[in-house]
Amino acid sequence: MSSNGTPNGAASLPAPGLATAALHADHPNHLADDNYAVAPSISLSTTFRSPHPDSANAKLLEDVGKGEAEFDMQDPSFHIYSRYSQSTNIRCEKVLSQIMKSHALTYSSGISAAHAAVLHYAPSVIAIRKGYHGVHVSIKLYARGRNVKMIDLDDDYAAAVAEASDGSKGSDVDEGQGAVKRGGLLVWIETPLNPSGEARDLAKYVRKAKAVSGAHVVVDSTFAPPPLQDPFEQGADMVMHSGTKYFGGHSDLLCGVLAVKDKKEWTSLWTDRTYFGANLGSMEAYLLLRSLRTLTVRVQKQSRTATLLAAWLHSLSSNQDGQVAAEDEPFAGGKIVARTYHSSLQPRTDLDDLVTKGTAPEDPTFDPAQQMPGGHAPTFAFRTVKPEYATFIPHLTTYFTPATSLGGVESLLEHRCKSDPTEDARVVRVSVGLEEFEDLRADLRDAFSKVLQREGAK
Ligand SMILES: *Cc1c(COP(=O)(O)O)cnc(C)c1O
């Protein structure tokens, strides 16, 4: 890999764009290997033949043991044991690092990545508001037996840190791999939010956090993978993804990703991962690498279709009969859909209309378009007029499957309160796949008609 990120040492080329990097960032240098396999091999071995005692690699290991040399775990020249490194996963991390313009690590799931992020910063105060429920449960596991103060994103950060029982403002912990200020404030921001697909004003919360010494901002960016947004642009310290969703993209692997700008911080995360063992499985690494090749085309189409669907659903509640297409008249004027939520429908002014209790939307001056230059969220939500509609609509569709999760190539609908009982029982989450927009719209129209028929027949 040359310094500008082009493979094969092709320094004569400019740094590759995102789609090109997703295809080539991990390819071997053809000057060193002129017959490399275009599709990577599946590598399952957990253990590897150790270097001969007279070899340079044995000498390197000896020097590393004495602290006299460093072994680059991001690009190791040989492998020892797969909890330390494994070739397919190294390739995934090369691709992820390039497309996230940072240093990325993979984990066994999004939730293990979230847990690793919290352990890494070891905060005494955590500011968070709603979003993916599992992250809250994971934070509770972290807080077990520790003195951790939980606050809201809009609370006074400095006051909370001052009040934190240990009075900790963070301390530099240098574990020989780079200093990370631990023990202070962690601001956890999910954007776009689950399940609404509405964006939070990242720059605003980063500004607020950075006014507090030792504070860190982690962004759960699962709902807007590259190329939709890059939270580092707004000043995030770490970006987290459930790779199970868009990076995996085919509903067939569990994965988590953390990315940081500093290589030393990457090494610290790598050491932690090695000793709590939340590594991505080797089969999953292979599937993930295969999926990353098509990330940009998938996500861009999913984002475009979601934006069209959100606009159409929004028209059903905001327009009356006669102002909509003839096929839509039975549902116009909010007969089925009371409200649609999506980053493309921001800024909005009806601030007391909450998709989730306790999640006030952003200020009406905040326009997510600048924060999401690559497109809007491919997952969003709508609220029906009655809970029965939200219960039955997902089961009356043909192309949408009633199921939890998101980010796959097949579209899904979820009656969200089944997964998160704190959500409004009238809310349906829409994960848009790769089907044609017209087919998905026809499928929803059909389900809306059927739910009205069902009601009429009662
Ligand atoms: C799914 C999800 C997670 C958890 O990821 P898993 O891969 O299921 O462990 C975290 N955050 C968000 C926003 C998610 O959608």
Short mmCIF file of C-alpha atoms and ligand atoms in Angstrom, two decimals:
data_model
loop_
_atom_site.label_atom_id
_atom_site.label_comp_id
_atom_site.label_asym_id
_atom_site.label_seq_id
_atom_site.Cartn_x
_atom_site.Cartn_y
_atom_site.Cartn_z
CA MET A 1 0.00 0.00 0.00
CA SER A 2 1.53 3.31 -1.01
CA SER A 3 1.22 6.34 1.20
CA ASN A 4 -1.73 7.78 -0.73
CA GLY A 5 -3.67 4.55 -0.26
CA THR A 6 -3.41 3.12 -3.76
CA PRO A 7 -2.56 -0.58 -3.82
CA ASN A 8 0.32 -1.98 -5.85
CA GLY A 9 2.51 0.98 -4.96
CA ALA A 10 0.96 2.98 -7.79
CA ALA A 11 2.08 6.34 -6.48
CA SER A 12 1.36 7.80 -9.93
CA LEU A 13 -2.38 7.54 -9.24
CA PRO A 14 -4.36 9.92 -7.05
CA ALA A 15 -5.88 8.53 -3.81
CA PRO A 16 -8.83 6.32 -4.78
CA GLY A 17 -12.46 7.28 -4.26
CA LEU A 18 -14.68 5.35 -1.92
CA ALA A 19 -16.09 2.79 -4.38
CA THR A 20 -12.61 2.09 -5.77
CA ALA A 21 -11.11 1.72 -2.29
CA ALA A 22 -13.87 -0.74 -1.35
CA LEU A 23 -12.70 -2.93 -4.24
CA HIS A 24 -8.94 -2.51 -4.11
CA ALA A 25 -7.73 -1.28 -0.70
CA ASP A 26 -6.80 -4.81 0.37
CA HIS A 27 -5.39 -6.17 -2.87
CA PRO A 28 -1.84 -7.49 -2.68
CA ASN A 29 0.95 -5.65 -4.42
CA HIS A 30 1.19 -7.31 -7.85
CA LEU A 31 4.88 -6.48 -7.99
CA ALA A 32 5.35 -8.86 -5.05
CA ASP A 33 2.63 -11.35 -6.00
CA ASP A 34 1.92 -11.44 -9.71
CA ASN A 35 -0.67 -14.24 -9.50
CA TYR A 36 -2.87 -13.18 -6.59
CA ALA A 37 -6.44 -14.47 -6.37
CA VAL A 38 -8.86 -11.71 -7.40
CA ALA A 39 -11.46 -12.97 -4.91
CA PRO A 40 -9.90 -13.52 -1.48
CA SER A 41 -9.53 -17.04 -0.07
CA ILE A 42 -11.53 -18.18 2.92
CA SER A 43 -8.99 -18.60 5.69
CA LEU A 44 -10.21 -20.59 8.68
CA SER A 45 -7.03 -21.61 10.47
CA THR A 46 -6.85 -20.51 14.09
CA THR A 47 -3.15 -21.35 14.35
CA PHE A 48 -0.12 -20.91 12.11
CA ARG A 49 3.26 -22.63 11.81
CA SER A 50 5.70 -20.68 13.94
CA PRO A 51 8.84 -19.10 12.47
CA HIS A 52 12.10 -21.08 12.38
CA PRO A 53 14.38 -20.05 15.28
CA ASP A 54 17.01 -18.79 12.81
CA SER A 55 14.52 -16.69 10.81
CA ALA A 56 14.08 -12.94 10.76
CA ASN A 57 10.50 -13.39 11.97
CA ALA A 58 11.69 -15.34 15.06
CA LYS A 59 14.16 -12.55 15.78
CA LEU A 60 11.35 -9.98 15.37
CA LEU A 61 9.16 -11.84 17.88
CA GLU A 62 12.06 -12.00 20.32
CA ASP A 63 12.64 -8.25 19.99
CA VAL A 64 8.93 -7.54 20.40
CA GLY A 65 9.00 -9.64 23.59
CA LYS A 66 11.87 -7.51 24.90
CA GLY A 67 10.02 -4.34 23.95
CA GLU A 68 12.72 -3.51 21.39
CA ALA A 69 10.58 -3.81 18.27
CA GLU A 70 6.98 -3.32 17.27
CA PHE A 71 4.77 -5.76 15.45
CA ASP A 72 2.27 -3.90 13.27
CA MET A 73 -0.98 -5.70 14.05
CA GLN A 74 -2.77 -3.71 11.37
CA ASP A 75 -0.60 -5.26 8.67
CA PRO A 76 1.33 -8.18 10.17
CA SER A 77 3.89 -9.92 7.96
CA PHE A 78 2.88 -13.28 9.44
CA HIS A 79 0.20 -14.74 11.69
CA ILE A 80 0.45 -16.60 15.00
CA TYR A 81 -3.06 -17.21 16.30
CA SER A 82 -6.35 -15.95 14.87
CA ARG A 83 -7.39 -14.05 18.01
CA TYR A 84 -4.39 -11.79 17.23
CA SER A 85 -4.66 -11.65 13.45
CA GLN A 86 -6.09 -13.53 10.51
CA SER A 87 -5.66 -12.68 6.84
CA THR A 88 -9.28 -12.18 5.70
CA ASN A 89 -10.09 -9.97 8.66
CA ILE A 90 -6.93 -7.92 8.08
CA ARG A 91 -8.20 -7.35 4.54
CA CYS A 92 -11.63 -6.28 5.83
CA GLU A 93 -10.00 -3.82 8.20
CA LYS A 94 -7.88 -2.38 5.37
CA VAL A 95 -11.01 -1.75 3.31
CA LEU A 96 -12.96 -0.36 6.27
CA SER A 97 -10.04 1.90 7.26
CA GLN A 98 -9.85 3.38 3.79
CA ILE A 99 -13.54 3.94 3.31
CA MET A 100 -13.90 5.38 6.82
CA LYS A 101 -10.69 7.47 6.39
CA SER A 102 -9.44 6.22 9.77
CA HIS A 103 -8.11 3.11 11.51
CA ALA A 104 -10.87 0.50 11.79
CA LEU A 105 -11.29 -2.73 13.77
CA THR A 106 -13.93 -5.40 13.45
CA TYR A 107 -15.81 -7.10 16.30
CA SER A 108 -18.08 -10.09 16.71
CA SER A 109 -21.20 -7.86 16.70
CA GLY A 110 -22.29 -4.25 16.84
CA ILE A 111 -23.04 -4.62 20.50
CA SER A 112 -19.57 -5.99 21.31
CA ALA A 113 -18.09 -3.03 19.40
CA ALA A 114 -20.26 -0.65 21.46
CA HIS A 115 -19.10 -2.35 24.66
CA ALA A 116 -15.46 -2.12 23.54
CA ALA A 117 -15.91 1.60 22.85
CA VAL A 118 -17.25 2.24 26.35
CA LEU A 119 -14.52 0.14 28.01
CA HIS A 120 -11.91 2.01 25.98
CA TYR A 121 -12.89 5.43 27.31
CA ALA A 122 -13.93 4.05 30.73
CA PRO A 123 -16.15 7.08 31.42
CA SER A 124 -17.55 8.13 34.80
CA VAL A 125 -20.30 10.16 33.10
CA ILE A 126 -22.21 9.07 29.99
CA ALA A 127 -24.50 11.40 28.06
CA ILE A 128 -26.97 9.53 25.85
CA ARG A 129 -30.60 9.76 24.77
CA LYS A 130 -32.65 6.85 23.45
CA GLY A 131 -31.64 5.31 20.13
CA TYR A 132 -30.85 1.60 19.81
CA HIS A 133 -32.08 -0.05 23.03
CA GLY A 134 -29.33 -2.71 23.11
CA VAL A 135 -26.63 -0.07 23.57
CA HIS A 136 -28.37 1.08 26.76
CA VAL A 137 -28.37 -2.49 28.09
CA SER A 138 -24.68 -2.83 27.18
CA ILE A 139 -23.88 0.42 29.02
CA LYS A 140 -25.69 -1.01 32.07
CA LEU A 141 -23.34 -4.00 31.96
CA TYR A 142 -20.39 -1.62 31.92
CA ALA A 143 -21.84 0.39 34.81
CA ARG A 144 -22.39 -2.72 36.95
CA GLY A 145 -20.28 -2.33 40.09
CA ARG A 146 -18.90 1.01 38.86
CA ASN A 147 -19.92 4.51 39.77
CA VAL A 148 -21.26 5.81 36.47
CA LYS A 149 -23.51 8.81 36.15
CA MET A 150 -25.98 8.69 33.26
CA ILE A 151 -27.17 12.02 31.85
CA ASP A 152 -29.18 13.29 28.89
CA LEU A 153 -27.60 14.79 25.77
CA ASP A 154 -29.13 18.16 26.64
CA ASP A 155 -27.94 18.19 30.28
CA ASP A 156 -25.11 20.40 31.51
CA TYR A 157 -22.02 18.28 30.83
CA ALA A 158 -19.56 20.28 32.93
CA ALA A 159 -21.89 20.23 35.95
CA ALA A 160 -22.39 16.47 35.65
CA VAL A 161 -18.66 15.84 35.47
CA ALA A 162 -18.06 18.08 38.50
CA GLU A 163 -20.77 16.24 40.43
CA ALA A 164 -19.62 12.75 39.44
CA SER A 165 -19.00 11.03 42.75
CA ASP A 166 -15.29 10.44 42.22
CA GLY A 167 -14.85 14.00 41.00
CA SER A 168 -12.89 12.50 38.13
CA LYS A 169 -12.14 14.75 35.21
CA GLY A 170 -10.33 11.97 33.46
CA SER A 171 -6.78 10.78 33.75
CA ASP A 172 -4.14 9.93 31.22
CA VAL A 173 -3.65 6.22 31.13
CA ASP A 174 -0.71 5.27 29.01
CA GLU A 175 -0.61 1.55 28.55
CA GLY A 176 2.50 1.76 26.46
CA GLN A 177 0.37 2.21 23.38
CA GLY A 178 -0.63 5.81 23.43
CA ALA A 179 -2.38 7.95 25.96
CA VAL A 180 -6.15 7.88 26.11
CA LYS A 181 -7.80 10.15 28.59
CA ARG A 182 -10.03 7.85 30.60
CA GLY A 183 -12.59 8.28 33.33
CA GLY A 184 -14.22 11.52 32.15
CA LEU A 185 -17.29 12.23 30.04
CA LEU A 186 -18.43 10.08 27.14
CA VAL A 187 -21.05 11.55 24.82
CA TRP A 188 -22.79 8.81 22.86
CA ILE A 189 -24.62 10.03 19.79
CA GLU A 190 -26.60 7.87 17.44
CA THR A 191 -27.33 9.51 14.11
CA PRO A 192 -29.49 8.96 12.18
CA LEU A 193 -31.58 7.59 15.00
CA ASN A 194 -33.19 4.22 15.35
CA PRO A 195 -36.03 3.79 14.45
CA SER A 196 -36.94 7.18 12.93
CA GLY A 197 -34.00 7.71 10.56
CA GLU A 198 -33.96 11.33 11.77
CA ALA A 199 -30.55 12.95 12.15
CA ARG A 200 -29.10 14.57 15.24
CA ASP A 201 -27.06 17.75 14.96
CA LEU A 202 -23.61 16.23 15.44
CA ALA A 203 -21.62 19.46 15.25
CA LYS A 204 -23.76 20.91 18.05
CA TYR A 205 -23.13 18.02 20.47
CA VAL A 206 -19.44 17.79 19.58
CA ARG A 207 -19.04 21.52 20.31
CA LYS A 208 -20.81 21.06 23.63
CA ALA A 209 -18.69 18.01 24.56
CA LYS A 210 -15.40 19.60 23.56
CA ALA A 211 -16.00 22.41 26.03
CA VAL A 212 -15.42 19.80 28.77
CA SER A 213 -11.85 18.67 29.37
CA GLY A 214 -11.23 15.00 28.60
CA ALA A 215 -14.63 14.43 26.97
CA HIS A 216 -15.00 11.98 24.09
CA VAL A 217 -17.70 11.65 21.46
CA VAL A 218 -18.63 8.29 19.98
CA VAL A 219 -21.04 8.24 17.05
CA ASP A 220 -23.14 5.18 16.30
CA SER A 221 -23.32 5.70 12.54
CA THR A 222 -25.04 2.39 11.72
CA PHE A 223 -27.99 4.12 10.00
CA ALA A 224 -25.73 6.10 7.64
CA PRO A 225 -22.70 4.13 6.51
CA PRO A 226 -20.22 5.50 3.98
CA PRO A 227 -20.79 7.15 1.56
CA LEU A 228 -23.77 8.83 3.31
CA GLN A 229 -21.91 10.58 6.14
CA ASP A 230 -18.52 10.81 7.86
CA PRO A 231 -18.94 11.76 11.55
CA PHE A 232 -15.20 12.50 11.83
CA GLU A 233 -15.96 15.59 9.71
CA GLN A 234 -18.05 16.96 12.59
CA GLY A 235 -15.32 16.11 15.11
CA ALA A 236 -16.30 12.66 16.45
CA ASP A 237 -13.48 10.85 18.29
CA MET A 238 -14.73 7.40 17.36
CA VAL A 239 -17.24 6.01 14.89
CA MET A 240 -19.12 2.81 15.63
CA HIS A 241 -21.17 0.62 13.29
CA SER A 242 -23.24 -2.46 13.60
CA GLY A 243 -21.61 -4.10 10.56
CA THR A 244 -24.48 -6.58 10.72
CA LYS A 245 -26.54 -3.96 8.92
CA TYR A 246 -25.19 -2.11 5.84
CA PHE A 247 -21.57 -3.30 5.81
CA GLY A 248 -22.73 -6.94 5.86
CA GLY A 249 -25.78 -5.95 3.86
CA HIS A 250 -27.22 -9.42 3.26
CA SER A 251 -28.71 -10.34 6.67
CA ASP A 252 -26.24 -13.22 7.02
CA LEU A 253 -23.48 -12.10 9.37
CA LEU A 254 -23.04 -10.43 12.76
CA CYS A 255 -20.31 -7.81 12.92
CA GLY A 256 -19.31 -4.61 14.68
CA VAL A 257 -16.85 -1.91 13.65
CA LEU A 258 -14.98 0.80 15.59
CA ALA A 259 -12.88 3.42 13.86
CA VAL A 260 -10.48 6.01 15.28
CA LYS A 261 -8.19 8.58 13.68
CA ASP A 262 -5.12 7.72 15.75
CA LYS A 263 -3.10 4.57 15.09
CA LYS A 264 -2.00 4.35 18.74
CA GLU A 265 -5.62 4.36 19.81
CA TRP A 266 -6.27 1.61 17.27
CA THR A 267 -3.51 -0.46 18.88
CA SER A 268 -5.02 0.08 22.32
CA LEU A 269 -8.41 -1.11 21.01
CA TRP A 270 -6.70 -4.07 19.34
CA THR A 271 -5.08 -5.07 22.65
CA ASP A 272 -8.43 -4.85 24.46
CA ARG A 273 -10.11 -6.93 21.76
CA THR A 274 -7.39 -9.56 22.00
CA TYR A 275 -8.08 -9.98 25.73
CA PHE A 276 -11.83 -9.97 25.77
CA GLY A 277 -11.95 -11.97 22.58
CA ALA A 278 -14.82 -10.33 20.71
CA ASN A 279 -13.19 -11.07 17.34
CA LEU A 280 -15.09 -11.32 14.09
CA GLY A 281 -15.36 -14.98 13.05
CA SER A 282 -13.30 -16.02 10.02
CA MET A 283 -16.32 -17.03 7.92
CA GLU A 284 -17.98 -13.73 8.76
CA ALA A 285 -14.82 -11.87 7.77
CA TYR A 286 -14.98 -13.53 4.36
CA LEU A 287 -18.67 -12.66 3.92
CA LEU A 288 -18.04 -9.12 5.12
CA LEU A 289 -15.21 -8.55 2.65
CA ARG A 290 -17.39 -9.83 -0.16
CA SER A 291 -20.19 -7.47 0.93
CA LEU A 292 -17.94 -4.42 1.25
CA ARG A 293 -17.18 -4.65 -2.48
CA THR A 294 -20.75 -3.53 -3.27
CA LEU A 295 -21.33 -1.23 -0.27
CA THR A 296 -21.51 2.03 -2.20
CA VAL A 297 -23.91 0.84 -4.91
CA ARG A 298 -26.17 -0.86 -2.38
CA VAL A 299 -26.30 2.02 0.08
CA GLN A 300 -26.76 4.73 -2.54
CA LYS A 301 -29.70 2.90 -4.12
CA GLN A 302 -31.21 2.07 -0.71
CA SER A 303 -30.89 5.71 0.33
CA ARG A 304 -32.52 6.99 -2.88
CA THR A 305 -35.41 4.53 -2.66
CA ALA A 306 -35.95 5.27 1.05
CA THR A 307 -36.10 9.00 0.31
CA LEU A 308 -38.71 8.43 -2.43
CA LEU A 309 -40.77 6.15 -0.18
CA ALA A 310 -40.60 8.58 2.74
CA ALA A 311 -41.78 11.44 0.50
CA TRP A 312 -44.65 9.29 -0.79
CA LEU A 313 -45.72 8.17 2.71
CA HIS A 314 -45.47 11.77 3.89
CA SER A 315 -47.80 12.85 1.05
CA LEU A 316 -50.42 10.40 2.33
CA SER A 317 -50.71 12.23 5.63
CA SER A 318 -50.04 15.77 4.45
CA ASN A 319 -52.31 15.79 1.34
CA GLN A 320 -56.06 15.37 1.05
CA ASP A 321 -58.15 13.36 -1.44
CA GLY A 322 -57.88 14.90 -4.87
CA GLN A 323 -54.33 16.11 -4.24
CA VAL A 324 -52.82 12.63 -4.55
CA ALA A 325 -52.63 10.02 -7.30
CA ALA A 326 -55.91 8.12 -7.86
CA GLU A 327 -54.36 4.91 -6.40
CA ASP A 328 -53.54 6.81 -3.21
CA GLU A 329 -56.97 8.35 -2.63
CA PRO A 330 -58.24 5.63 -0.27
CA PHE A 331 -55.30 6.42 2.08
CA ALA A 332 -54.95 10.19 1.62
CA GLY A 333 -55.49 12.72 4.38
CA GLY A 334 -53.89 10.52 7.03
CA LYS A 335 -56.32 7.57 6.92
CA ILE A 336 -53.47 5.09 7.46
CA VAL A 337 -50.25 7.05 7.89
CA ALA A 338 -50.33 9.74 10.56
CA ARG A 339 -46.70 10.84 10.31
CA THR A 340 -43.52 9.86 8.49
CA TYR A 341 -40.08 10.37 10.01
CA HIS A 342 -36.90 10.59 7.94
CA SER A 343 -33.78 12.72 7.70
CA SER A 344 -35.08 14.03 4.34
CA LEU A 345 -38.18 15.39 6.14
CA GLN A 346 -35.98 17.53 8.41
CA PRO A 347 -35.79 20.35 9.35
CA ARG A 348 -39.23 20.16 10.84
CA THR A 349 -41.23 22.45 13.06
CA ASP A 350 -43.75 20.13 14.78
CA LEU A 351 -41.27 19.53 17.57
CA ASP A 352 -43.80 18.04 19.98
CA ASP A 353 -44.49 15.17 17.57
CA LEU A 354 -42.16 12.51 18.93
CA VAL A 355 -41.58 9.16 17.26
CA THR A 356 -40.22 7.90 20.58
CA LYS A 357 -41.07 9.25 24.01
CA GLY A 358 -38.24 11.43 25.29
CA THR A 359 -36.51 11.94 21.94
CA ALA A 360 -37.15 15.53 21.04
CA PRO A 361 -36.20 16.17 17.42
CA GLU A 362 -33.48 18.64 16.52
CA ASP A 363 -33.91 22.34 16.31
CA PRO A 364 -35.90 23.51 13.24
CA THR A 365 -32.78 25.30 11.99
CA PHE A 366 -30.79 22.05 11.68
CA ASP A 367 -30.67 20.74 8.13
CA PRO A 368 -29.13 17.25 7.98
CA ALA A 369 -28.31 17.63 4.28
CA GLN A 370 -24.89 19.10 5.09
CA GLN A 371 -24.07 16.39 7.63
CA MET A 372 -25.24 13.69 5.20
CA PRO A 373 -23.76 14.78 1.87
CA GLY A 374 -23.97 11.25 0.43
CA GLY A 375 -27.71 10.84 0.92
CA HIS A 376 -30.42 10.27 3.51
CA ALA A 377 -31.00 7.32 5.83
CA PRO A 378 -31.98 4.07 4.07
CA THR A 379 -34.05 3.12 7.16
CA PHE A 380 -36.85 5.23 8.59
CA ALA A 381 -40.23 4.98 10.29
CA PHE A 382 -43.85 5.95 9.95
CA ARG A 383 -46.60 6.15 12.53
CA THR A 384 -49.98 4.70 11.66
CA VAL A 385 -53.29 5.98 12.97
CA LYS A 386 -53.92 2.92 15.13
CA PRO A 387 -51.75 0.21 16.71
CA GLU A 388 -53.70 -2.51 14.78
CA TYR A 389 -52.49 -1.04 11.48
CA ALA A 390 -48.87 -1.16 12.65
CA THR A 391 -49.38 -4.72 13.87
CA PHE A 392 -50.86 -6.05 10.63
CA ILE A 393 -49.32 -4.02 7.78
CA PRO A 394 -45.91 -5.78 8.01
CA HIS A 395 -47.73 -9.13 7.59
CA LEU A 396 -49.81 -8.00 4.60
CA THR A 397 -46.92 -7.14 2.30
CA THR A 398 -45.25 -9.35 -0.32
CA TYR A 399 -41.80 -7.86 -0.91
CA PHE A 400 -41.31 -6.44 2.58
CA THR A 401 -40.69 -9.18 5.15
CA PRO A 402 -41.94 -8.63 8.71
CA ALA A 403 -38.69 -8.90 10.65
CA THR A 404 -36.33 -6.98 12.88
CA SER A 405 -32.88 -5.74 11.81
CA LEU A 406 -32.08 -3.57 8.79
CA GLY A 407 -29.53 -2.89 6.11
CA GLY A 408 -30.01 -6.04 4.05
CA VAL A 409 -30.74 -6.27 0.33
CA GLU A 410 -34.31 -7.46 1.05
CA SER A 411 -36.72 -4.84 2.40
CA LEU A 412 -38.12 -5.34 5.89
CA LEU A 413 -40.95 -3.86 7.93
CA GLU A 414 -40.96 -4.05 11.68
CA HIS A 415 -43.65 -3.32 14.24
CA ARG A 416 -40.94 -1.71 16.30
CA CYS A 417 -42.46 -2.09 19.78
CA LYS A 418 -42.02 -5.87 19.43
CA SER A 419 -38.23 -5.36 19.71
CA ASP A 420 -38.24 -2.28 21.91
CA PRO A 421 -41.33 -2.15 24.17
CA THR A 422 -40.66 1.52 24.96
CA GLU A 423 -41.54 2.48 21.36
CA ASP A 424 -44.97 3.77 20.34
CA ALA A 425 -47.21 0.81 19.33
CA ARG A 426 -48.26 2.66 16.15
CA VAL A 427 -44.74 2.88 14.71
CA VAL A 428 -43.52 0.78 11.78
CA ARG A 429 -39.82 0.79 10.88
CA VAL A 430 -38.94 0.47 7.19
CA SER A 431 -35.60 -0.99 6.11
CA VAL A 432 -35.35 -0.42 2.38
CA GLY A 433 -33.59 -3.08 0.31
CA LEU A 434 -32.72 -3.19 -3.37
CA GLU A 435 -36.15 -3.79 -4.89
CA GLU A 436 -37.54 -1.18 -7.28
CA PHE A 437 -39.21 1.83 -5.66
CA GLU A 438 -42.41 1.31 -7.71
CA ASP A 439 -42.71 -2.29 -6.51
CA LEU A 440 -42.22 -1.33 -2.87
CA ARG A 441 -44.77 1.48 -3.16
CA ALA A 442 -47.27 -0.88 -4.84
CA ASP A 443 -46.64 -3.43 -2.07
CA LEU A 444 -47.40 -0.86 0.65
CA ARG A 445 -50.54 0.34 -1.19
CA ASP A 446 -51.70 -3.27 -1.38
CA ALA A 447 -51.06 -3.81 2.33
CA PHE A 448 -52.86 -0.55 3.21
CA SER A 449 -55.91 -1.68 1.20
CA LYS A 450 -55.84 -5.07 2.87
CA VAL A 451 -55.63 -3.62 6.36
CA LEU A 452 -58.68 -1.43 5.61
CA GLN A 453 -60.57 -4.44 4.19
CA ARG A 454 -59.70 -6.47 7.24
CA GLU A 455 -61.08 -3.71 9.44
CA GLY A 456 -64.25 -3.43 7.32
CA ALA A 457 -64.83 -7.18 7.58
CA LYS A 458 -64.78 -7.21 11.36
C1 LIG B 1 -28.25 -3.32 15.29
C2 LIG B 1 -27.72 -2.11 15.95
C3 LIG B 1 -26.77 -2.20 16.99
C4 LIG B 1 -26.32 -3.53 17.54
O1 LIG B 1 -25.61 -4.28 16.59
P1 LIG B 1 -25.58 -5.89 16.52
O2 LIG B 1 -24.75 -6.13 15.32
O3 LIG B 1 -26.99 -6.36 16.45
O4 LIG B 1 -24.92 -6.35 17.77
C5 LIG B 1 -26.29 -1.02 17.52
N1 LIG B 1 -26.71 0.19 17.09
C6 LIG B 1 -27.63 0.31 16.10
C7 LIG B 1 -28.06 1.67 15.67
C8 LIG B 1 -28.15 -0.83 15.50
O5 LIG B 1 -29.07 -0.70 14.53
#
